Coordinates of N, CA and C in Angstrom, one line a residue:
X26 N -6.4 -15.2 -50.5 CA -7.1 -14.1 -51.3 C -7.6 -13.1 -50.3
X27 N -7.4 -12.0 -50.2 CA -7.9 -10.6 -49.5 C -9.4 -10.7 -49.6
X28 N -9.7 -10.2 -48.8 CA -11.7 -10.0 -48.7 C -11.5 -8.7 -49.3
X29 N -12.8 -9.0 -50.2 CA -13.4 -7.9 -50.7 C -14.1 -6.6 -49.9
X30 N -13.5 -5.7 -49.7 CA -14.4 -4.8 -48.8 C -16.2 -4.5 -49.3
X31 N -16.5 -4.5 -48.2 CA -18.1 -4.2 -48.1 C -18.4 -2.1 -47.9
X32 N -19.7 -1.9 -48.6 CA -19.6 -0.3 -48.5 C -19.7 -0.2 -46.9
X33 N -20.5 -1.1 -46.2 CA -20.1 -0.5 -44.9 C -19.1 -0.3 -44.1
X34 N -17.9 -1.4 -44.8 CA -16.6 -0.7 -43.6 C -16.2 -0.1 -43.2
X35 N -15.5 0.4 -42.0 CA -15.0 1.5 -41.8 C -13.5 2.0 -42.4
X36 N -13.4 2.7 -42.3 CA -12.4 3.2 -43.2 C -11.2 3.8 -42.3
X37 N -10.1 3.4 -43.0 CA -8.9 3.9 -41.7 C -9.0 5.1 -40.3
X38 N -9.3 5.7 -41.1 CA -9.6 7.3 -40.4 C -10.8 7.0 -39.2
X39 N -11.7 6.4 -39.5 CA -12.7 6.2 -39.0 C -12.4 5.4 -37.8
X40 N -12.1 4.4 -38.0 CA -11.5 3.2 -37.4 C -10.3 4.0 -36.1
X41 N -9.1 4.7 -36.5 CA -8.9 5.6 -35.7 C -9.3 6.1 -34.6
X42 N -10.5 6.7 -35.4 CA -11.4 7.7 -33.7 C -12.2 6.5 -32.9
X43 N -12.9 5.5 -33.8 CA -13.6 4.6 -32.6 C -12.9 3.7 -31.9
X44 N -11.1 3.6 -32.2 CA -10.9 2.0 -31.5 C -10.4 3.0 -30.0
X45 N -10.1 4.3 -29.7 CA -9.8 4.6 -28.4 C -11.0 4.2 -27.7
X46 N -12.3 4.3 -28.3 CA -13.4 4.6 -27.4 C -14.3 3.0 -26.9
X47 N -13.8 2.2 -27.6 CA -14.2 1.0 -27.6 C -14.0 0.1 -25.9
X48 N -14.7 -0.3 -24.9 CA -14.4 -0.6 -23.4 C -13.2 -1.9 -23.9
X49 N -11.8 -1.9 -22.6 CA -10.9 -2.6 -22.7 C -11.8 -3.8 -22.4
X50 N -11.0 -5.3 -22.4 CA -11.1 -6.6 -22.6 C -11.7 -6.4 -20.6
X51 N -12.1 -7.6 -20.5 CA -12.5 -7.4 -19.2 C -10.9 -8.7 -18.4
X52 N -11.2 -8.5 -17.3 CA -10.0 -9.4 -17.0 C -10.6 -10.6 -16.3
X53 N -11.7 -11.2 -16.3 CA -12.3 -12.4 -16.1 C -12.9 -12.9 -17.6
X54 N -13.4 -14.0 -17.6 CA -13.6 -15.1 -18.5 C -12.8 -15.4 -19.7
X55 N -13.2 -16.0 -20.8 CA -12.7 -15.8 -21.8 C -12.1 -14.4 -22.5
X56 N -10.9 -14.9 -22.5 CA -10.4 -13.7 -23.4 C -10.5 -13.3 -24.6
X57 N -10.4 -12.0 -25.1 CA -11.2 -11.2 -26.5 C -10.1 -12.2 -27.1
X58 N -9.2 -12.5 -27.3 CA -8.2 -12.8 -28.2 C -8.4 -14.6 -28.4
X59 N -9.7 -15.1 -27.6 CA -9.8 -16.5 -28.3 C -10.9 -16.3 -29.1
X60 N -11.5 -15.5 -29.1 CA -13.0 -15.0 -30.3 C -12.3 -15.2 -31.2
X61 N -12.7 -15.6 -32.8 CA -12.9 -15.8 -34.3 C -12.5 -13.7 -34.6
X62 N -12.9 -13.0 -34.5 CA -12.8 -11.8 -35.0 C -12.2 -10.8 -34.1
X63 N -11.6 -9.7 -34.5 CA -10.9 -8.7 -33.9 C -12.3 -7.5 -34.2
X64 N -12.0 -6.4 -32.9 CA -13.3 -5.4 -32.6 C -13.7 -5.1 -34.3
X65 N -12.3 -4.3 -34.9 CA -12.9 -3.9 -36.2 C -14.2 -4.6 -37.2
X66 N -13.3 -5.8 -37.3 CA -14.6 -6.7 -37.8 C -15.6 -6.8 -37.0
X67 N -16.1 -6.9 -36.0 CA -17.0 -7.1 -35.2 C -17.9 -5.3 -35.3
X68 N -17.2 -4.6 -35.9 CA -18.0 -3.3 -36.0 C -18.7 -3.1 -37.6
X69 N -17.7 -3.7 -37.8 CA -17.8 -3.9 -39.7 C -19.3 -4.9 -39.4
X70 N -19.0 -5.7 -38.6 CA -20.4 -6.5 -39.0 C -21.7 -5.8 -38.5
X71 N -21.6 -5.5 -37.6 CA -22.8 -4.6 -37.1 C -23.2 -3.2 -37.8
X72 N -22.1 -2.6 -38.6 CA -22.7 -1.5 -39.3 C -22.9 -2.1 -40.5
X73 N -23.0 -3.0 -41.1 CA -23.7 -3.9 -42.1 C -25.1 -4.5 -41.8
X74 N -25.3 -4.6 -40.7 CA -26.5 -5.0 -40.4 C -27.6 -3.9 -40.3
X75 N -26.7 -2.5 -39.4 CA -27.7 -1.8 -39.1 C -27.8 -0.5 -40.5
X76 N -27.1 -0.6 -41.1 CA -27.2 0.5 -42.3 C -27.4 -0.2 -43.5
X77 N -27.6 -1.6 -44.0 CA -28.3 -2.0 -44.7 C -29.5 -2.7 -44.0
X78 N -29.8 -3.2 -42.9 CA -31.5 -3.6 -42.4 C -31.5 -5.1 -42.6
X79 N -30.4 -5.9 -42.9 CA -30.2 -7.2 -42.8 C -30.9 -7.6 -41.6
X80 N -30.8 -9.2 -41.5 CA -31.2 -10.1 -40.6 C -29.7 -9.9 -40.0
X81 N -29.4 -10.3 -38.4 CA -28.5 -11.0 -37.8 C -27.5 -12.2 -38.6
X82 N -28.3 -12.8 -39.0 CA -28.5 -14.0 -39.7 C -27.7 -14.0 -40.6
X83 N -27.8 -12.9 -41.4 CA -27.5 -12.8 -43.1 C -25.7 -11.8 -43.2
X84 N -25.3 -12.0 -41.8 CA -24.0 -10.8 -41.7 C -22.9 -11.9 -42.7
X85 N -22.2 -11.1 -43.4 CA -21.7 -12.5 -44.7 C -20.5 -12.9 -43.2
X86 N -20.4 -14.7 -43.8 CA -19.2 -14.9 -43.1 C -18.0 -14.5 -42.9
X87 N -17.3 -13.8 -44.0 CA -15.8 -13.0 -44.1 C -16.2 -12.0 -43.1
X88 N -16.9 -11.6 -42.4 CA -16.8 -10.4 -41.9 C -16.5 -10.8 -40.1
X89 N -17.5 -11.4 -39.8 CA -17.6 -11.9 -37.8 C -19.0 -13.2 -38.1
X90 N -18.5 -14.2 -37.2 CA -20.0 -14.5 -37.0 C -21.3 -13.8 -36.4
X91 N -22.6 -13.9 -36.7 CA -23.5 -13.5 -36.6 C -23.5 -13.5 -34.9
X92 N -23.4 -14.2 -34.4 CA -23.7 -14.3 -33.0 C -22.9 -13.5 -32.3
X93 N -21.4 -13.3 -32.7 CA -20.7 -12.4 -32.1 C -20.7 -11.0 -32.1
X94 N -21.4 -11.0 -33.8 CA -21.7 -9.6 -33.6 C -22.8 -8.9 -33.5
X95 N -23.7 -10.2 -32.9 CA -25.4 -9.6 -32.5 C -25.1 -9.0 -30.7
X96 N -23.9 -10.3 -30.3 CA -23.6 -9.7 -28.7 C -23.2 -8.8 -27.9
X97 N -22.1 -8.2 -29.4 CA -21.5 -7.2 -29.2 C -22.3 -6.1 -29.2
X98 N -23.0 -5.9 -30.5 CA -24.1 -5.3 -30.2 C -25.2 -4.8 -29.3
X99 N -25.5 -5.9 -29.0 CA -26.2 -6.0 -27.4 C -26.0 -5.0 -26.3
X100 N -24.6 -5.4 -26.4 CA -23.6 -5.2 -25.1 C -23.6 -3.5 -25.0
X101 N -23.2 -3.5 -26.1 CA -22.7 -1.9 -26.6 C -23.9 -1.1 -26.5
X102 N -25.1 -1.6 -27.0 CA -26.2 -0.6 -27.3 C -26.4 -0.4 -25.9
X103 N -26.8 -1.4 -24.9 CA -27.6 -1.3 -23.3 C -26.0 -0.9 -22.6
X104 N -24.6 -0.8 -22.6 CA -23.8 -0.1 -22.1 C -23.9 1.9 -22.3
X105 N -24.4 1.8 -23.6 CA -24.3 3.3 -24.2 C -23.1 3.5 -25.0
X106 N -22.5 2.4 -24.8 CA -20.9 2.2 -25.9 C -20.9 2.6 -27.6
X107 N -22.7 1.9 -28.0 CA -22.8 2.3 -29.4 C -23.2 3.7 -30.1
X108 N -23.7 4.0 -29.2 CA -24.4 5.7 -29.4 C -23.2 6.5 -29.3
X109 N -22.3 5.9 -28.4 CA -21.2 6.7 -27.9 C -20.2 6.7 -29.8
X110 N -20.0 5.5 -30.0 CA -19.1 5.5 -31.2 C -20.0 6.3 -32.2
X111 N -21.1 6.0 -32.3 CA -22.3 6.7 -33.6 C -21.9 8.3 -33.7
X112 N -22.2 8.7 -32.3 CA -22.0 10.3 -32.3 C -20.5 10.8 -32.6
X113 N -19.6 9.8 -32.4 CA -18.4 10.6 -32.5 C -18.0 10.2 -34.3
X114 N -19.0 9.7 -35.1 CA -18.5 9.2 -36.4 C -19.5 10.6 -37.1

């Protein structure tokens, strides 16, 4: 059965302009491709969190787990990666 979209997903077009801007996989440790979710969901979950005001906690499971996409987060905000996608949406 298909997931129901949530209002915060991104939307084709959108999706578009941020996946150029997003930093490549790094070439040490674990690779992005053994994580549970691909970047988009992992963005979908974090603009669920931060444009409805949820807990970490509360990101629904169809979307990323919570922890991956509190890290990503992390990552992104103290890189400047997140402001960088914000501004360009």
């Amino acid at each position: 059965m298909p997931r129901v979209p949530y209002p915060t997903d991104l939307r084709d077009a959108e999706w578009a302009i941020l996946e150029p801007l997003l930093p490549p996989s790094k070439s040490f440790g674990r690779p992005r491709a053994d994580l549970r979710a691909d970047l988009r969901a992992v963005v979908n979950g974090i603009r669920y969190v931060t444009r409805s005001g949820a807990q970490w906690r509360m990101v629904p499971r169809d979307l990323v787990p919570w922890g991956t996409a509190w890290s990503y987060f992390r990552r992104w905000r103290d890189d400047g990666t997140w402001q960088q996608l914000h501004d360009h949406l």
